[in-house]
Amino acid sequence: IIDAIEAFVTGGLQSHDVDRVLATVMFTDVVGSTEQITALGDRRWKQLLASHDTLIRGELARYRGRAVKTTGDGFLATFDGPGRAVRCACAIRDQLRRLGIQIRIGLHTGEVERRGEDIIGIAVNIAQRIQSVARPGDVLASSTVRDLTAGSGIRFDDRGEHHLKGMTGTSLLFAVQPQ
């Protein structure tokens, strides 16, 4: 009845943000992938990338993350808890390092909007921008992730303020210390 009244009074139903959820967003990217393709050749690169994808999907399952999509040589994934996201990112980094693959990972927690199987929103853009300024081998997180994991035993190194492309102001970023 309330929906009918709202539709009559306003001329339509208003969105109640049912597709917006709080999530920790993770972006991964292989460092120097073009150089690796050149050095390894297409066939060997394809095999290495298949190992990369299998390993990441396994760690996502282990830490209850959800692969949203692949980005060629990286992943966009979400988690319902920042602690699991940080631990998953560190496990991915460490496992891939053993395969000779160096990556950089960006993490941010914020609201995202679901569009089918995809996600959109400023939190997605922030996580991607954080990943883009991460050093090779870094798991780099926003201050939001750091604050939400306080007391979890996860340790961070302050990496200072950064201007993230397309964002106003600066963002304080933190590198996750190895466990």
PDB file of N, CA and C in Angstrom, residues 16-26 77-80 108-127:
ATOM      1  N   HIS A  16      15.415   2.812  -3.313  1.00  0.00           N
ATOM      2  CA  HIS A  16      15.765   2.731  -1.894  1.00  0.00           C
ATOM      3  C   HIS A  16      17.169   2.175  -1.702  1.00  0.00           C
ATOM      4  N   ASP A  17      17.993   2.324  -2.718  1.00  0.00           N
ATOM      5  CA  ASP A  17      19.383   1.899  -2.642  1.00  0.00           C
ATOM      6  C   ASP A  17      19.541   0.432  -2.263  1.00  0.00           C
ATOM      7  N   VAL A  18      18.615  -0.424  -2.725  1.00  0.00           N
ATOM      8  CA  VAL A  18      18.707  -1.842  -2.394  1.00  0.00           C
ATOM      9  C   VAL A  18      19.907  -2.502  -3.055  1.00  0.00           C
ATOM     10  N   ASP A  19      20.441  -1.889  -4.085  1.00  0.00           N
ATOM     11  CA  ASP A  19      21.588  -2.465  -4.770  1.00  0.00           C
ATOM     12  C   ASP A  19      22.908  -1.859  -4.312  1.00  0.00           C
ATOM     13  N   ARG A  20      22.884  -1.051  -3.255  1.00  0.00           N
ATOM     14  CA  ARG A  20      24.112  -0.475  -2.703  1.00  0.00           C
ATOM     15  C   ARG A  20      24.503  -1.271  -1.458  1.00  0.00           C
ATOM     16  N   VAL A  21      25.757  -1.682  -1.415  1.00  0.00           N
ATOM     17  CA  VAL A  21      26.246  -2.452  -0.275  1.00  0.00           C
ATOM     18  C   VAL A  21      27.620  -1.941   0.132  1.00  0.00           C
ATOM     19  N   LEU A  22      27.944  -2.125   1.384  1.00  0.00           N
ATOM     20  CA  LEU A  22      29.278  -1.808   1.879  1.00  0.00           C
ATOM     21  C   LEU A  22      30.184  -2.988   1.553  1.00  0.00           C
ATOM     22  N   ALA A  23      31.315  -2.714   0.932  1.00  0.00           N
ATOM     23  CA  ALA A  23      32.229  -3.788   0.539  1.00  0.00           C
ATOM     24  C   ALA A  23      33.662  -3.290   0.587  1.00  0.00           C
ATOM     25  N   THR A  24      34.568  -4.216   0.789  1.00  0.00           N
ATOM     26  CA  THR A  24      35.980  -3.912   0.599  1.00  0.00           C
ATOM     27  C   THR A  24      36.324  -4.356  -0.810  1.00  0.00           C
ATOM     28  N   VAL A  25      36.831  -3.408  -1.579  1.00  0.00           N
ATOM     29  CA  VAL A  25      37.127  -3.622  -2.993  1.00  0.00           C
ATOM     30  C   VAL A  25      38.623  -3.861  -3.151  1.00  0.00           C
ATOM     31  N   MET A  26      38.981  -4.883  -3.920  1.00  0.00           N
ATOM     32  CA  MET A  26      40.381  -5.209  -4.182  1.00  0.00           C
ATOM     33  C   MET A  26      40.640  -5.185  -5.685  1.00  0.00           C
ATOM     34  N   ALA A  77      37.768  -7.640  -7.187  1.00  0.00           N
ATOM     35  CA  ALA A  77      37.057  -8.534  -6.282  1.00  0.00           C
ATOM     36  C   ALA A  77      36.493  -7.736  -5.112  1.00  0.00           C
ATOM     37  N   THR A  78      35.503  -8.318  -4.440  1.00  0.00           N
ATOM     38  CA  THR A  78      34.928  -7.683  -3.255  1.00  0.00           C
ATOM     39  C   THR A  78      34.905  -8.668  -2.094  1.00  0.00           C
ATOM     40  N   PHE A  79      34.853  -8.085  -0.905  1.00  0.00           N
ATOM     41  CA  PHE A  79      34.792  -8.844   0.345  1.00  0.00           C
ATOM     42  C   PHE A  79      33.781  -8.168   1.258  1.00  0.00           C
ATOM     43  N   ASP A  80      33.178  -8.958   2.154  1.00  0.00           N
ATOM     44  CA  ASP A  80      32.266  -8.358   3.117  1.00  0.00           C
ATOM     45  C   ASP A  80      32.977  -7.939   4.396  1.00  0.00           C
ATOM     46  N   HIS A 108      40.207  -0.717  -0.769  1.00  0.00           N
ATOM     47  CA  HIS A 108      39.426   0.374  -0.181  1.00  0.00           C
ATOM     48  C   HIS A 108      38.067  -0.176   0.223  1.00  0.00           C
ATOM     49  N   THR A 109      37.520   0.349   1.311  1.00  0.00           N
ATOM     50  CA  THR A 109      36.188  -0.032   1.759  1.00  0.00           C
ATOM     51  C   THR A 109      35.244   1.145   1.583  1.00  0.00           C
ATOM     52  N   GLY A 110      34.103   0.874   0.974  1.00  0.00           N
ATOM     53  CA  GLY A 110      33.078   1.895   0.776  1.00  0.00           C
ATOM     54  C   GLY A 110      31.848   1.271   0.149  1.00  0.00           C
ATOM     55  N   GLU A 111      30.847   2.096  -0.080  1.00  0.00           N
ATOM     56  CA  GLU A 111      29.631   1.597  -0.710  1.00  0.00           C
ATOM     57  C   GLU A 111      29.841   1.408  -2.203  1.00  0.00           C
ATOM     58  N   VAL A 112      29.327   0.303  -2.707  1.00  0.00           N
ATOM     59  CA  VAL A 112      29.340   0.035  -4.146  1.00  0.00           C
ATOM     60  C   VAL A 112      27.907  -0.257  -4.572  1.00  0.00           C
ATOM     61  N   GLU A 113      27.660  -0.040  -5.831  1.00  0.00           N
ATOM     62  CA  GLU A 113      26.345  -0.360  -6.377  1.00  0.00           C
ATOM     63  C   GLU A 113      26.473  -1.558  -7.293  1.00  0.00           C
ATOM     64  N   ARG A 114      25.603  -2.530  -7.084  1.00  0.00           N
ATOM     65  CA  ARG A 114      25.609  -3.721  -7.925  1.00  0.00           C
ATOM     66  C   ARG A 114      24.849  -3.444  -9.211  1.00  0.00           C
ATOM     67  N   ARG A 115      25.445  -3.848 -10.326  1.00  0.00           N
ATOM     68  CA  ARG A 115      24.787  -3.787 -11.639  1.00  0.00           C
ATOM     69  C   ARG A 115      24.937  -5.162 -12.255  1.00  0.00           C
ATOM     70  N   GLY A 116      23.973  -6.016 -11.995  1.00  0.00           N
ATOM     71  CA  GLY A 116      24.096  -7.404 -12.419  1.00  0.00           C
ATOM     72  C   GLY A 116      25.232  -8.044 -11.646  1.00  0.00           C
ATOM     73  N   GLU A 117      26.199  -8.594 -12.365  1.00  0.00           N
ATOM     74  CA  GLU A 117      27.363  -9.205 -11.724  1.00  0.00           C
ATOM     75  C   GLU A 117      28.489  -8.203 -11.495  1.00  0.00           C
ATOM     76  N   ASP A 118      28.351  -7.000 -12.024  1.00  0.00           N
ATOM     77  CA  ASP A 118      29.388  -5.971 -11.929  1.00  0.00           C
ATOM     78  C   ASP A 118      29.112  -5.056 -10.740  1.00  0.00           C
ATOM     79  N   ILE A 119      30.073  -4.210 -10.412  1.00  0.00           N
ATOM     80  CA  ILE A 119      29.897  -3.190  -9.384  1.00  0.00           C
ATOM     81  C   ILE A 119      30.406  -1.862  -9.929  1.00  0.00           C
ATOM     82  N   ILE A 120      29.805  -0.781  -9.443  1.00  0.00           N
ATOM     83  CA  ILE A 120      30.249   0.559  -9.807  1.00  0.00           C
ATOM     84  C   ILE A 120      30.226   1.424  -8.559  1.00  0.00           C
ATOM     85  N   GLY A 121      30.835   2.585  -8.654  1.00  0.00           N
ATOM     86  CA  GLY A 121      30.805   3.543  -7.560  1.00  0.00           C
ATOM     87  C   GLY A 121      32.186   4.082  -7.268  1.00  0.00           C
ATOM     88  N   ILE A 122      32.203   5.139  -6.499  1.00  0.00           N
ATOM     89  CA  ILE A 122      33.459   5.815  -6.189  1.00  0.00           C
ATOM     90  C   ILE A 122      34.427   4.894  -5.448  1.00  0.00           C
ATOM     91  N   ALA A 123      33.912   3.984  -4.626  1.00  0.00           N
ATOM     92  CA  ALA A 123      34.796   3.064  -3.898  1.00  0.00           C
ATOM     93  C   ALA A 123      35.590   2.187  -4.859  1.00  0.00           C
ATOM     94  N   VAL A 124      34.978   1.812  -5.972  1.00  0.00           N
ATOM     95  CA  VAL A 124      35.667   1.005  -6.986  1.00  0.00           C
ATOM     96  C   VAL A 124      36.799   1.821  -7.606  1.00  0.00           C
ATOM     97  N   ASN A 125      36.487   3.070  -7.952  1.00  0.00           N
ATOM     98  CA  ASN A 125      37.501   3.939  -8.545  1.00  0.00           C
ATOM     99  C   ASN A 125      38.650   4.202  -7.580  1.00  0.00           C
ATOM    100  N   ILE A 126      38.329   4.407  -6.308  1.00  0.00           N
ATOM    101  CA  ILE A 126      39.382   4.663  -5.323  1.00  0.00           C
ATOM    102  C   ILE A 126      40.303   3.453  -5.205  1.00  0.00           C
ATOM    103  N   ALA A 127      39.739   2.253  -5.111  1.00  0.00           N
ATOM    104  CA  ALA A 127      40.572   1.046  -5.009  1.00  0.00           C
ATOM    105  C   ALA A 127      41.482   0.904  -6.220  1.00  0.00           C
TER     106      ALA A 127
END
